[in-house]
């Protein structure tokens, strides 16, 4: 074969393997997005004993990580299985002195039956070994674990009966001796006992009884207290075989302790220079005071004690780990103290100062909102020019001239170098930009901490910890309410956090400025009643544009905050959804003196299978429906069933025939009528729903075929629209036409959310958070329930529908977070920007990711590589050419006139 033929064959081969690839340019990474990674609420902390400058932590979210002791950055992180299999039951850092050189190992025990015991390399975070243990008592989930001398002990308490103890080699899982040791313990009482390694000890009335689980004969410990124990005993962190009972430190091995306990303090025992030091942390007058005492002699350790100013944004701290050392014998003792605060922050103290702080509360966000930034000084001056309400014509002219003189003066001073740029020209200030892309993200976390974060840079501008507010119930978290946006200049925006008072069933509200984080009117408003349901009134107050809050208490009584706006609640409708499946509707009648809520309908969705509600999805109150109809291939219009009062309620129950049943009900919450009910047999959660315009999309797990499916429905009025102006649920609305289709998605769905824009002109996509950590932007054309199985060419061309295919594609170019995976996705939030084409997106979970998407491309924005220089030259050339041609044409006309 000739050389030319060989080259030709090679060229044909390489061309055949080439494919079209959509990718992200390297210079675009991080330009319009950012990601922050977290480890979650701290559970245990250790300082690496080998010499690495690392802090090893385990978190309640099932995370094992290594943090840099200098900066607090994540050096490595391992995200374990989801709860309950990934719940960390026990963690310990031990040194294997038999290896050469000695090596430390981080041991974790996760899950139950099987329990997974793993050993991690502290330096790199690699798993060195793993073994599993299946319990003979799979239903008994109250087992305990502890580590001692390279051995792992598994303790199973049987209340009021006995204790079973099994001993394993930690690294191999081999039993020390066959079988389990049974220790008789009829005194074992639930909620009265605790594990104080290596003892399990109980406080029953005025007696403390414990047993040593390591000794061969199960040596007992017994002591009589001066008075009855008020609560279960508490183990002492860092101290072996010791407990606190009735504010007294008791040793279970008959050791003598000499310490004075400080009131309202947290304690920890650390080994410093081969001596056990008792540390107490207490907050006094805004300072954190660490008190150190030798546990045996009772002498104060001034070289360990420190006083550190504690920021208001941090809660009460708890000591998790301590490490002290001297570089040389002549130098003073240097200590590092790892703290876990009440607001879920991780703090490292070093030599009496805060070395770094990690805001781990952001790993569990419960509510998100975006607020427009305030106007700049120049834009505010323009607003003031037209702020005249009495029609003063000459006053408006005077304000305009004054504003222009002020702007010319600032420009002149800036050119001469005597002044600074206007606030509208500086991007480092929190002012509104031209396209509305720069906003403040307001986050509410499960610990009750508020954050104000810049959506462009990710900088945390302010934080506020609210220790008085907690969730309503385990299933109902605190709420973030918008009372006034930033559009009402000169009034600042106003948000509110509504929740339940700690140690009380009454409601509580905190009002604040979302841009600065400052409290408004004192901030805290304590209510004298509980909160069953609440909503923000639609009408706004004429003077300050503040939206009032309508509250329904636990006794079905209505309240309005503030009281002066009671009349705004007249003719309002409220609905409540109970977990048991009871849905109620209320009609509110109000005047300036009184507000009453009357029950007008009630629906029981539990059915014969005793189903319970698993999800409720309403429509976004800020969305706008741009098109009221859909044009068909025959040029007729199919009008959308756009009912703003429609709410989707999903229930889950057990069925004797089909095992699992999910029902999705669309209910008009004003009239109480059920528009449609969809039933999925042998289906179970997790279920995620998105409700927008005239369509509903939800995902669930099909237990019959073992896959995740997505069902979409669309509602239409028909080809005749009942009312094109105002929708009324009380005027017998028509029964809608229903289009329905189901699809298969080859991944587990963790969250779903629709995109939203300011005018609703842009196409809507559905953002789907997957178990892989990817966020897929799914066009509605692929989820359209009108995708036909068989279609004509005319219908496909005219309506733009795609033929039905059961599997939904997940192309890599549709992943908006490319290679920046988000661990443990919990929710997706979308907000419109000033550009109609662009939607702002926030994805939160164990990580946080902020970006922007353009479902219909950026049709209202020039491209980044737009050649401004070339277009300027072309425009200048056309302008010059037009004047030249005009001059030549006039000369030609003069010459023609003289002929």
mmCIF file with all atom_site columns, N, CA and C in Angstrom, residues 593-624:
data_model
loop_
_atom_site.group_PDB
_atom_site.id
_atom_site.type_symbol
_atom_site.label_atom_id
_atom_site.label_alt_id
_atom_site.label_comp_id
_atom_site.label_asym_id
_atom_site.label_entity_id
_atom_site.label_seq_id
_atom_site.pdbx_PDB_ins_code
_atom_site.Cartn_x
_atom_site.Cartn_y
_atom_site.Cartn_z
_atom_site.occupancy
_atom_site.B_iso_or_equiv
_atom_site.pdbx_formal_charge
_atom_site.auth_seq_id
_atom_site.auth_comp_id
_atom_site.auth_asym_id
_atom_site.auth_atom_id
_atom_site.pdbx_PDB_model_num
ATOM 1  N N  . UNK A 1 593 ? -61.451 47.013 63.690 1.00 0.00 ? 593 UNK A N  1
ATOM 2  C CA . UNK A 1 593 ? -61.448 46.619 65.094 1.00 0.00 ? 593 UNK A CA 1
ATOM 3  C C  . UNK A 1 593 ? -61.228 45.130 65.309 1.00 0.00 ? 593 UNK A C  1
ATOM 4  N N  . UNK A 1 594 ? -61.771 44.296 64.438 1.00 0.00 ? 594 UNK A N  1
ATOM 5  C CA . UNK A 1 594 ? -61.761 42.869 64.716 1.00 0.00 ? 594 UNK A CA 1
ATOM 6  C C  . UNK A 1 594 ? -61.480 42.084 63.443 1.00 0.00 ? 594 UNK A C  1
ATOM 7  N N  . UNK A 1 595 ? -60.906 40.870 63.639 1.00 0.00 ? 595 UNK A N  1
ATOM 8  C CA . UNK A 1 595 ? -60.618 39.951 62.536 1.00 0.00 ? 595 UNK A CA 1
ATOM 9  C C  . UNK A 1 595 ? -61.138 38.579 62.937 1.00 0.00 ? 595 UNK A C  1
ATOM 10 N N  . UNK A 1 596 ? -61.930 37.954 62.072 1.00 0.00 ? 596 UNK A N  1
ATOM 11 C CA . UNK A 1 596 ? -62.460 36.624 62.348 1.00 0.00 ? 596 UNK A CA 1
ATOM 12 C C  . UNK A 1 596 ? -62.204 35.721 61.147 1.00 0.00 ? 596 UNK A C  1
ATOM 13 N N  . UNK A 1 597 ? -61.932 34.458 61.434 1.00 0.00 ? 597 UNK A N  1
ATOM 14 C CA . UNK A 1 597 ? -61.711 33.441 60.402 1.00 0.00 ? 597 UNK A CA 1
ATOM 15 C C  . UNK A 1 597 ? -62.785 32.372 60.548 1.00 0.00 ? 597 UNK A C  1
ATOM 16 N N  . UNK A 1 598 ? -63.516 32.111 59.479 1.00 0.00 ? 598 UNK A N  1
ATOM 17 C CA . UNK A 1 598 ? -64.616 31.165 59.497 1.00 0.00 ? 598 UNK A CA 1
ATOM 18 C C  . UNK A 1 598 ? -64.279 29.964 58.635 1.00 0.00 ? 598 UNK A C  1
ATOM 19 N N  . UNK A 1 599 ? -64.432 28.767 59.195 1.00 0.00 ? 599 UNK A N  1
ATOM 20 C CA . UNK A 1 599 ? -64.180 27.540 58.448 1.00 0.00 ? 599 UNK A CA 1
ATOM 21 C C  . UNK A 1 599 ? -65.300 27.338 57.428 1.00 0.00 ? 599 UNK A C  1
ATOM 22 N N  . UNK A 1 600 ? -64.947 27.263 56.141 1.00 0.00 ? 600 UNK A N  1
ATOM 23 C CA . UNK A 1 600 ? -65.958 27.148 55.085 1.00 0.00 ? 600 UNK A CA 1
ATOM 24 C C  . UNK A 1 600 ? -65.916 25.799 54.369 1.00 0.00 ? 600 UNK A C  1
ATOM 25 N N  . UNK A 1 601 ? -64.806 25.074 54.451 1.00 0.00 ? 601 UNK A N  1
ATOM 26 C CA . UNK A 1 601 ? -64.766 23.735 53.858 1.00 0.00 ? 601 UNK A CA 1
ATOM 27 C C  . UNK A 1 601 ? -63.669 22.908 54.519 1.00 0.00 ? 601 UNK A C  1
ATOM 28 N N  . UNK A 1 602 ? -63.798 21.591 54.388 1.00 0.00 ? 602 UNK A N  1
ATOM 29 C CA . UNK A 1 602 ? -62.857 20.654 54.979 1.00 0.00 ? 602 UNK A CA 1
ATOM 30 C C  . UNK A 1 602 ? -62.796 19.410 54.118 1.00 0.00 ? 602 UNK A C  1
ATOM 31 N N  . UNK A 1 603 ? -61.590 18.943 53.832 1.00 0.00 ? 603 UNK A N  1
ATOM 32 C CA . UNK A 1 603 ? -61.386 17.764 52.991 1.00 0.00 ? 603 UNK A CA 1
ATOM 33 C C  . UNK A 1 603 ? -60.456 16.807 53.720 1.00 0.00 ? 603 UNK A C  1
ATOM 34 N N  . UNK A 1 604 ? -60.828 15.532 53.737 1.00 0.00 ? 604 UNK A N  1
ATOM 35 C CA . UNK A 1 604 ? -60.013 14.486 54.347 1.00 0.00 ? 604 UNK A CA 1
ATOM 36 C C  . UNK A 1 604 ? -59.379 13.669 53.229 1.00 0.00 ? 604 UNK A C  1
ATOM 37 N N  . UNK A 1 605 ? -58.051 13.748 53.094 1.00 0.00 ? 605 UNK A N  1
ATOM 38 C CA . UNK A 1 605 ? -57.331 13.047 52.038 1.00 0.00 ? 605 UNK A CA 1
ATOM 39 C C  . UNK A 1 605 ? -56.683 11.758 52.525 1.00 0.00 ? 605 UNK A C  1
ATOM 40 N N  . UNK A 1 606 ? -56.911 11.384 53.784 1.00 0.00 ? 606 UNK A N  1
ATOM 41 C CA . UNK A 1 606 ? -56.250 10.189 54.319 1.00 0.00 ? 606 UNK A CA 1
ATOM 42 C C  . UNK A 1 606 ? -56.785 8.912  53.690 1.00 0.00 ? 606 UNK A C  1
ATOM 43 N N  . UNK A 1 607 ? -58.103 8.855  53.429 1.00 0.00 ? 607 UNK A N  1
ATOM 44 C CA . UNK A 1 607 ? -58.680 7.688  52.788 1.00 0.00 ? 607 UNK A CA 1
ATOM 45 C C  . UNK A 1 607 ? -58.670 6.464  53.681 1.00 0.00 ? 607 UNK A C  1
ATOM 46 N N  . UNK A 1 608 ? -58.958 5.312  53.054 1.00 0.00 ? 608 UNK A N  1
ATOM 47 C CA . UNK A 1 608 ? -59.025 4.058  53.803 1.00 0.00 ? 608 UNK A CA 1
ATOM 48 C C  . UNK A 1 608 ? -57.643 3.560  54.204 1.00 0.00 ? 608 UNK A C  1
ATOM 49 N N  . UNK A 1 609 ? -56.600 4.000  53.485 1.00 0.00 ? 609 UNK A N  1
ATOM 50 C CA . UNK A 1 609 ? -55.238 3.533  53.767 1.00 0.00 ? 609 UNK A CA 1
ATOM 51 C C  . UNK A 1 609 ? -54.515 4.410  54.782 1.00 0.00 ? 609 UNK A C  1
ATOM 52 N N  . UNK A 1 610 ? -55.232 5.375  55.381 1.00 0.00 ? 610 UNK A N  1
ATOM 53 C CA . UNK A 1 610 ? -54.627 6.275  56.368 1.00 0.00 ? 610 UNK A CA 1
ATOM 54 C C  . UNK A 1 610 ? -53.378 6.959  55.810 1.00 0.00 ? 610 UNK A C  1
ATOM 55 N N  . UNK A 1 611 ? -53.514 7.552  54.635 1.00 0.00 ? 611 UNK A N  1
ATOM 56 C CA . UNK A 1 611 ? -52.391 8.238  53.997 1.00 0.00 ? 611 UNK A CA 1
ATOM 57 C C  . UNK A 1 611 ? -52.047 9.501  54.766 1.00 0.00 ? 611 UNK A C  1
ATOM 58 N N  . UNK A 1 612 ? -50.811 9.915  54.659 1.00 0.00 ? 612 UNK A N  1
ATOM 59 C CA . UNK A 1 612 ? -50.358 11.150 55.279 1.00 0.00 ? 612 UNK A CA 1
ATOM 60 C C  . UNK A 1 612 ? -49.717 12.031 54.215 1.00 0.00 ? 612 UNK A C  1
ATOM 61 N N  . UNK A 1 613 ? -49.742 13.327 54.443 1.00 0.00 ? 613 UNK A N  1
ATOM 62 C CA . UNK A 1 613 ? -49.239 14.297 53.474 1.00 0.00 ? 613 UNK A CA 1
ATOM 63 C C  . UNK A 1 613 ? -47.719 14.291 53.508 1.00 0.00 ? 613 UNK A C  1
ATOM 64 N N  . UNK A 1 614 ? -47.108 14.208 52.321 1.00 0.00 ? 614 UNK A N  1
ATOM 65 C CA . UNK A 1 614 ? -45.645 14.212 52.230 1.00 0.00 ? 614 UNK A CA 1
ATOM 66 C C  . UNK A 1 614 ? -45.114 15.451 51.520 1.00 0.00 ? 614 UNK A C  1
ATOM 67 N N  . UNK A 1 615 ? -45.967 16.179 50.804 1.00 0.00 ? 615 UNK A N  1
ATOM 68 C CA . UNK A 1 615 ? -45.479 17.388 50.132 1.00 0.00 ? 615 UNK A CA 1
ATOM 69 C C  . UNK A 1 615 ? -46.669 18.249 49.719 1.00 0.00 ? 615 UNK A C  1
ATOM 70 N N  . UNK A 1 616 ? -46.449 19.554 49.730 1.00 0.00 ? 616 UNK A N  1
ATOM 71 C CA . UNK A 1 616 ? -47.433 20.542 49.286 1.00 0.00 ? 616 UNK A CA 1
ATOM 72 C C  . UNK A 1 616 ? -46.715 21.530 48.389 1.00 0.00 ? 616 UNK A C  1
ATOM 73 N N  . UNK A 1 617 ? -47.282 21.814 47.222 1.00 0.00 ? 617 UNK A N  1
ATOM 74 C CA . UNK A 1 617 ? -46.637 22.714 46.264 1.00 0.00 ? 617 UNK A CA 1
ATOM 75 C C  . UNK A 1 617 ? -47.657 23.725 45.753 1.00 0.00 ? 617 UNK A C  1
ATOM 76 N N  . UNK A 1 618 ? -47.394 24.997 46.026 1.00 0.00 ? 618 UNK A N  1
ATOM 77 C CA . UNK A 1 618 ? -48.187 26.079 45.467 1.00 0.00 ? 618 UNK A CA 1
ATOM 78 C C  . UNK A 1 618 ? -47.422 26.793 44.370 1.00 0.00 ? 618 UNK A C  1
ATOM 79 N N  . UNK A 1 619 ? -48.039 27.760 43.760 1.00 0.00 ? 619 UNK A N  1
ATOM 80 C CA . UNK A 1 619 ? -47.390 28.517 42.700 1.00 0.00 ? 619 UNK A CA 1
ATOM 81 C C  . UNK A 1 619 ? -46.581 29.669 43.283 1.00 0.00 ? 619 UNK A C  1
ATOM 82 N N  . UNK A 1 620 ? -45.534 30.049 42.559 1.00 0.00 ? 620 UNK A N  1
ATOM 83 C CA . UNK A 1 620 ? -44.723 31.179 42.972 1.00 0.00 ? 620 UNK A CA 1
ATOM 84 C C  . UNK A 1 620 ? -45.555 32.461 42.862 1.00 0.00 ? 620 UNK A C  1
ATOM 85 N N  . UNK A 1 621 ? -45.736 33.187 43.949 1.00 0.00 ? 621 UNK A N  1
ATOM 86 C CA . UNK A 1 621 ? -46.597 34.380 43.885 1.00 0.00 ? 621 UNK A CA 1
ATOM 87 C C  . UNK A 1 621 ? -46.039 35.489 43.012 1.00 0.00 ? 621 UNK A C  1
ATOM 88 N N  . UNK A 1 622 ? -44.757 35.444 42.668 1.00 0.00 ? 622 UNK A N  1
ATOM 89 C CA . UNK A 1 622 ? -44.154 36.501 41.850 1.00 0.00 ? 622 UNK A CA 1
ATOM 90 C C  . UNK A 1 622 ? -44.125 36.167 40.367 1.00 0.00 ? 622 UNK A C  1
ATOM 91 N N  . UNK A 1 623 ? -44.559 34.962 39.976 1.00 0.00 ? 623 UNK A N  1
ATOM 92 C CA . UNK A 1 623 ? -44.469 34.594 38.569 1.00 0.00 ? 623 UNK A CA 1
ATOM 93 C C  . UNK A 1 623 ? -45.542 35.299 37.743 1.00 0.00 ? 623 UNK A C  1
ATOM 94 N N  . UNK A 1 624 ? -45.226 35.528 36.474 1.00 0.00 ? 624 UNK A N  1
ATOM 95 C CA . UNK A 1 624 ? -46.159 36.144 35.538 1.00 0.00 ? 624 UNK A CA 1
ATOM 96 C C  . UNK A 1 624 ? -46.363 35.221 34.347 1.00 0.00 ? 624 UNK A C  1
#
